[in-house]
Coordinates of C-alpha atoms in Angstrom, one line a residue:
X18 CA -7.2 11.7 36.8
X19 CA -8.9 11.2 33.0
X20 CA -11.0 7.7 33.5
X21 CA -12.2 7.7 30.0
X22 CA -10.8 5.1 27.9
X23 CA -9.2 6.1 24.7
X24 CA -8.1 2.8 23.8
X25 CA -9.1 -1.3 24.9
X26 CA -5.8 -3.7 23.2
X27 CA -5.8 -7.2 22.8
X28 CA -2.9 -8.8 23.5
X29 CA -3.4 -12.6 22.2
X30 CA -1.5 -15.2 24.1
X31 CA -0.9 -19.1 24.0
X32 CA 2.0 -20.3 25.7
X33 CA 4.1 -17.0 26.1
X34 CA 5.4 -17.1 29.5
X35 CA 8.9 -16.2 28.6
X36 CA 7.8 -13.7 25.6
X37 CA 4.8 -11.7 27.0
X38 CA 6.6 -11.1 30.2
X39 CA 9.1 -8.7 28.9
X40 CA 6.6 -7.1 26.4
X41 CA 4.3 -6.0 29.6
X42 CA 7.3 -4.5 31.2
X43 CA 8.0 -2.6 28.2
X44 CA 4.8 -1.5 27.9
X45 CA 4.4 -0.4 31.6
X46 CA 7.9 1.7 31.7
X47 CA 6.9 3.6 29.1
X48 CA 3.5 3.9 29.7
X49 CA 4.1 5.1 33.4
X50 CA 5.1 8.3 32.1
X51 CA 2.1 8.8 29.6
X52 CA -1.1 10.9 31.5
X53 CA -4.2 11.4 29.4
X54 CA -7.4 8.8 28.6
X55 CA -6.7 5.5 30.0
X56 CA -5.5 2.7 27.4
X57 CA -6.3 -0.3 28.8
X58 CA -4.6 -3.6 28.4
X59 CA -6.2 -7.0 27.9
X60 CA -4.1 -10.0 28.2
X61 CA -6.3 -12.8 26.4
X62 CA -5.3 -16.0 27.3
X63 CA -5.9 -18.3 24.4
X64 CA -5.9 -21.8 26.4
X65 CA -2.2 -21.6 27.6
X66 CA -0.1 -23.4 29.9
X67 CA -0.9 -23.3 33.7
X68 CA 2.8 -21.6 34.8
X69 CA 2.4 -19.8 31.4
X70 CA -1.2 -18.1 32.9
X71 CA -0.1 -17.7 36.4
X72 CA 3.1 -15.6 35.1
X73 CA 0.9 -13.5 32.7
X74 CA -1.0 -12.7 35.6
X75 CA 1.8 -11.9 38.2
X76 CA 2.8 -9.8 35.7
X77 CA -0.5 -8.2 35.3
X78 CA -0.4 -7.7 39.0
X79 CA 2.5 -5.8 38.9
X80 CA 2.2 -3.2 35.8
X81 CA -1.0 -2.7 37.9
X82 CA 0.4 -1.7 41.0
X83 CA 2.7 0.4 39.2
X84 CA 0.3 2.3 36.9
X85 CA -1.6 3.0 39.8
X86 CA 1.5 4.2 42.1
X87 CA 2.5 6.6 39.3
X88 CA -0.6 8.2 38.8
X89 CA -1.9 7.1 35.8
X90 CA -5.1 5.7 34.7
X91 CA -3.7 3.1 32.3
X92 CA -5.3 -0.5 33.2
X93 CA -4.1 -4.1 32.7
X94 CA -6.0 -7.1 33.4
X95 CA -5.9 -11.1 31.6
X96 CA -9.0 -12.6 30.1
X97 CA -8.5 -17.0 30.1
X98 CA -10.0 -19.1 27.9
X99 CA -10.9 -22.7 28.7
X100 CA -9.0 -24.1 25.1
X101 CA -6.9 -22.8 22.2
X102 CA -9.1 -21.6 19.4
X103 CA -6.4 -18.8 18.0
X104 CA -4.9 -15.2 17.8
X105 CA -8.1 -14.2 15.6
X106 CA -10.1 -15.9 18.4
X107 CA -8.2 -14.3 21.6
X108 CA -8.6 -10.7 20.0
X109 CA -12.1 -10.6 19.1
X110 CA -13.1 -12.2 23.0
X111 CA -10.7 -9.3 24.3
X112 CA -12.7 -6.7 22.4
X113 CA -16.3 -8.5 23.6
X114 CA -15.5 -7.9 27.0
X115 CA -13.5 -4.5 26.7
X116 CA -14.7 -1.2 28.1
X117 CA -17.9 0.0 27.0
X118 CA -16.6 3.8 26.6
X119 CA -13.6 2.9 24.8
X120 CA -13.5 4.8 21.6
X121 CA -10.7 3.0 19.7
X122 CA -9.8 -1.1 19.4
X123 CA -6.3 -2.5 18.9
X124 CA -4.9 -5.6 19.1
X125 CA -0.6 -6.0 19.6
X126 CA 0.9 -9.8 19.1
X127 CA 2.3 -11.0 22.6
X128 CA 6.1 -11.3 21.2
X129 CA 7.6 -8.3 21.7
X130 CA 8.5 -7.8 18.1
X131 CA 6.9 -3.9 18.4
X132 CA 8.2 -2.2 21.4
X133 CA 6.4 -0.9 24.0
X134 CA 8.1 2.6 23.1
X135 CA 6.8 2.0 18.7
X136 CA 3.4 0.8 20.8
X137 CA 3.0 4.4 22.8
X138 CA 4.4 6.1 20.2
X139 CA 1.5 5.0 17.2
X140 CA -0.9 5.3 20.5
X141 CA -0.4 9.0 20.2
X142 CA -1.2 9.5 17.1
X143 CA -5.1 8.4 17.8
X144 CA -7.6 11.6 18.9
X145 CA -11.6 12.0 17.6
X146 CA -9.6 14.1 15.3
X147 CA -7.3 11.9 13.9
X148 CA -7.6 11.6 9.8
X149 CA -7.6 8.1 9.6
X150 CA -9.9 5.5 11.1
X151 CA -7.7 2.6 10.8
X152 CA -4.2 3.1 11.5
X153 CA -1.8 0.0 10.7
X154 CA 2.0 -0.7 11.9
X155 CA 4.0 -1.6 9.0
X156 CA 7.5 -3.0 8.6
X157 CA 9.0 -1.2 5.9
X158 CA 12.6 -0.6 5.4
X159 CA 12.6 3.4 5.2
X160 CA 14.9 6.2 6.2
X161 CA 14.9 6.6 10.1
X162 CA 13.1 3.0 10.9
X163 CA 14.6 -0.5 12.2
X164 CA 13.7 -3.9 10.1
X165 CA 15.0 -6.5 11.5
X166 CA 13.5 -10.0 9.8
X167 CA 15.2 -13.6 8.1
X168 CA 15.1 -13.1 4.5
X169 CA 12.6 -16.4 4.0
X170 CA 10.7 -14.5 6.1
X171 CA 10.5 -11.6 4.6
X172 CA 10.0 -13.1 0.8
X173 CA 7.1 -15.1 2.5
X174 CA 5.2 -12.0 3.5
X175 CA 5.7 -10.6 0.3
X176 CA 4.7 -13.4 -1.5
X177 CA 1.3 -13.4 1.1
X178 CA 1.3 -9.7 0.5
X179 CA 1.4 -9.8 -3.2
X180 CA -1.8 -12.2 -2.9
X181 CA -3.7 -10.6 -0.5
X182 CA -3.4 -7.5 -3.0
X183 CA -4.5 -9.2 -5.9
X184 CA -7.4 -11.0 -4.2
X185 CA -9.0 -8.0 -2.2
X186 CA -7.2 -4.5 -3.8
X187 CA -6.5 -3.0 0.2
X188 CA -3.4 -1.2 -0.9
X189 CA -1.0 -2.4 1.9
X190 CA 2.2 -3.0 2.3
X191 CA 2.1 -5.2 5.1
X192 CA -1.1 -6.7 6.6
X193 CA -0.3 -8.7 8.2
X194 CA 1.9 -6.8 11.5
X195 CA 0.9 -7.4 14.7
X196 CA -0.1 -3.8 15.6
X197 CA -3.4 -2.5 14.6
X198 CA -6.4 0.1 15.5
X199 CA -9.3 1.1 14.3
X200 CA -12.3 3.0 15.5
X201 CA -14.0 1.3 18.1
X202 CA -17.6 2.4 16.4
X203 CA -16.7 0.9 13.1
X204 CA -15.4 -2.3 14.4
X205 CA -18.6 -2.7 16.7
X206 CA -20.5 -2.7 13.5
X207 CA -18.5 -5.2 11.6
X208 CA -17.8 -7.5 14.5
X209 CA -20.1 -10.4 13.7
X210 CA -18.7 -10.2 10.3
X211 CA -15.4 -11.4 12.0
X212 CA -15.1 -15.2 12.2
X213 CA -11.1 -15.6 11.5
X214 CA -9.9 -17.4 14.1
X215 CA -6.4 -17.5 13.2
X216 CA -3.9 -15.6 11.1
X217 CA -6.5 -13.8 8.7
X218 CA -8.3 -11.7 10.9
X219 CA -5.9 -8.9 9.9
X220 CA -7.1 -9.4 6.6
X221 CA -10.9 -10.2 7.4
X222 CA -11.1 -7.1 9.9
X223 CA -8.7 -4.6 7.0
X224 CA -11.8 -5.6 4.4
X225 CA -14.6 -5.3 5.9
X226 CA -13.4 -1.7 7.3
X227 CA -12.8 -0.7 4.1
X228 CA -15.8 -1.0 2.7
X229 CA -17.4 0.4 5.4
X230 CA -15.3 3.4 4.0
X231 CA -12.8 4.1 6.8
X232 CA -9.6 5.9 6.0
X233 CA -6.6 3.6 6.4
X234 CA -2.9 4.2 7.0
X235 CA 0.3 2.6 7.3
X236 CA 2.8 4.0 9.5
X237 CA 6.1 2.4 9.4
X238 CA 7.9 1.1 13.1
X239 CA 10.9 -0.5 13.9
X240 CA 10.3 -4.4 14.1
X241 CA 12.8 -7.2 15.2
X242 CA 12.2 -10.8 14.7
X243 CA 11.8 -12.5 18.5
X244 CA 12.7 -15.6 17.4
X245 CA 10.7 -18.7 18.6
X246 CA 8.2 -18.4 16.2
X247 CA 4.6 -20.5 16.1
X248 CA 4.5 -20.7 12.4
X249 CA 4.8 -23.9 10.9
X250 CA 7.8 -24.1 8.0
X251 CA 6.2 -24.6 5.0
X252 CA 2.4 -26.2 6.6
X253 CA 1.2 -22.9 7.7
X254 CA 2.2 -20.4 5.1
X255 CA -0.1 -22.6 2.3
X256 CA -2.9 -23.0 4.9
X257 CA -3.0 -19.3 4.4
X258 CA -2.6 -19.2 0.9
X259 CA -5.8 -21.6 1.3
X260 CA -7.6 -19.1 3.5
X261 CA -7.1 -16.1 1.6
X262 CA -8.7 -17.6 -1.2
X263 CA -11.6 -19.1 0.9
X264 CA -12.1 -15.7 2.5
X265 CA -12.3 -14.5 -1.3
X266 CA -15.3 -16.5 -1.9
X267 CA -16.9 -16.0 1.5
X268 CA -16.8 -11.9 0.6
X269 CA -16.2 -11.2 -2.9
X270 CA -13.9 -9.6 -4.5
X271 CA -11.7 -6.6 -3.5
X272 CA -13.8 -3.9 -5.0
X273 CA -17.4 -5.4 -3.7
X274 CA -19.4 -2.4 -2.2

């Protein structure tokens, strides 16, 4: 069996007991029938519930167990924190204490939005060889791909999109899906950089990447809005708005070297 881990994935997650569930037995069907380098699967527990912990890690327990009686050396395990500090928090405490061999980071939001088929699916596409460092899930409406999102939503991100081009030039779409990876070597080196606690690490971690010169790429998936979103109507988008431009100032402008 291949032990070396192709891929450590942050899986942020406060209060989704009912949500994270089904994406880890999405994940594990599909993954069951994947062989190759191990990907391995951090749950990281942002301060949630009690009953909301003990079910991420029953569930843990069993996408183990069945990994294992399959045959393949894909890993899950959860990572707790004592308090909520934030998605941009949980991911970067998942990639601390992920394996030291791993050769690509990723982080996937704990909603099931992405599948655990688009997840395995963009997985593939990563190899030494691959000719991209940072490869980012996108949620474009194109020929052969699923988009399913509230229209307020969806003028919201543009909006936030539109923004985030003006104020730091990346050349995204959408940066701000919850499926990303990038090279574990070039994140190691920007990691102290990354202080985001929240909503902007997508951003933060997209920048600083950049102009470390990695080679970026969208690829579109099918997305579905999960419903019980944790955003606040109308308190949340402009405390964005309000980061983007503090995270302006903190690293300059979008063509800084």
């Amino acid at each position: 069996m291949e032990t070396k881990t192709l891929l450590s994935v942050a899986l942020p997650a406060f209060n989704e007991g009912t949500r994270l569930p089904r994406l880890l037995k999405d994940l594990v069907a599909v993954g069951q029938e994947i062989q190759g380098p191990a990907v391995e699967f951090i749950i990281s527990d942002d301060g949630s519930r009690e009953e909301d912990a003990r079910s991420y890690a029953e569930f843990v327990s069993e996408g183990q167990a069945r990994f294992t009686e399959v045959g393949v050396s894909h890993r899950m395990r959860c990572l707790r924190a004592p308090r909520n500090e934030g998605k941009g928090a949980a991911i970067r405490r998942a990639w601390a204490h992920a394996a030291p061999d791993t050769q690509w980071f990723a982080f996937l939001d704990s909603d099931g939005a992405i599948s655990g088929r688009e997840f395995w699916r963009l997985a593939g596409m990563l190899s030494p060889e691959a000719p991209f460092d940072v490869l980012a899930a996108s949620r474009v409406k194109m020929a052969g791909h699923e988009v399913e999102r509230k229209l307020f939503r969806h003028l919201q991100g543009r909006v936030f999109a539109t923004l985030t081009e003006q104020l730091f030039k990346l050349g995204f779409y959408d940066t701000q899906c919850g499926l990303k990876f990038a090279r574990a070597p070039l994140v190691r080196a920007v990691q102290e950089r990354l202080v985001e606690n929240r909503w902007l690490l997508d951003v933060e971690l997209l920048v600083l990447l950049q102009r470390q010169g990695a080679r970026m790429r969208e690829e579109p998936i099918d997305w579905a809005e999960p419903g019980g979103s944790k955003v606040r109507f109308g308190i949340d988008p402009l405390l964005m708005f309000e980061g983007l431009v503090r995270m302006r100032a903190r690293l300059g402008p979008g063509d800084a070297a």
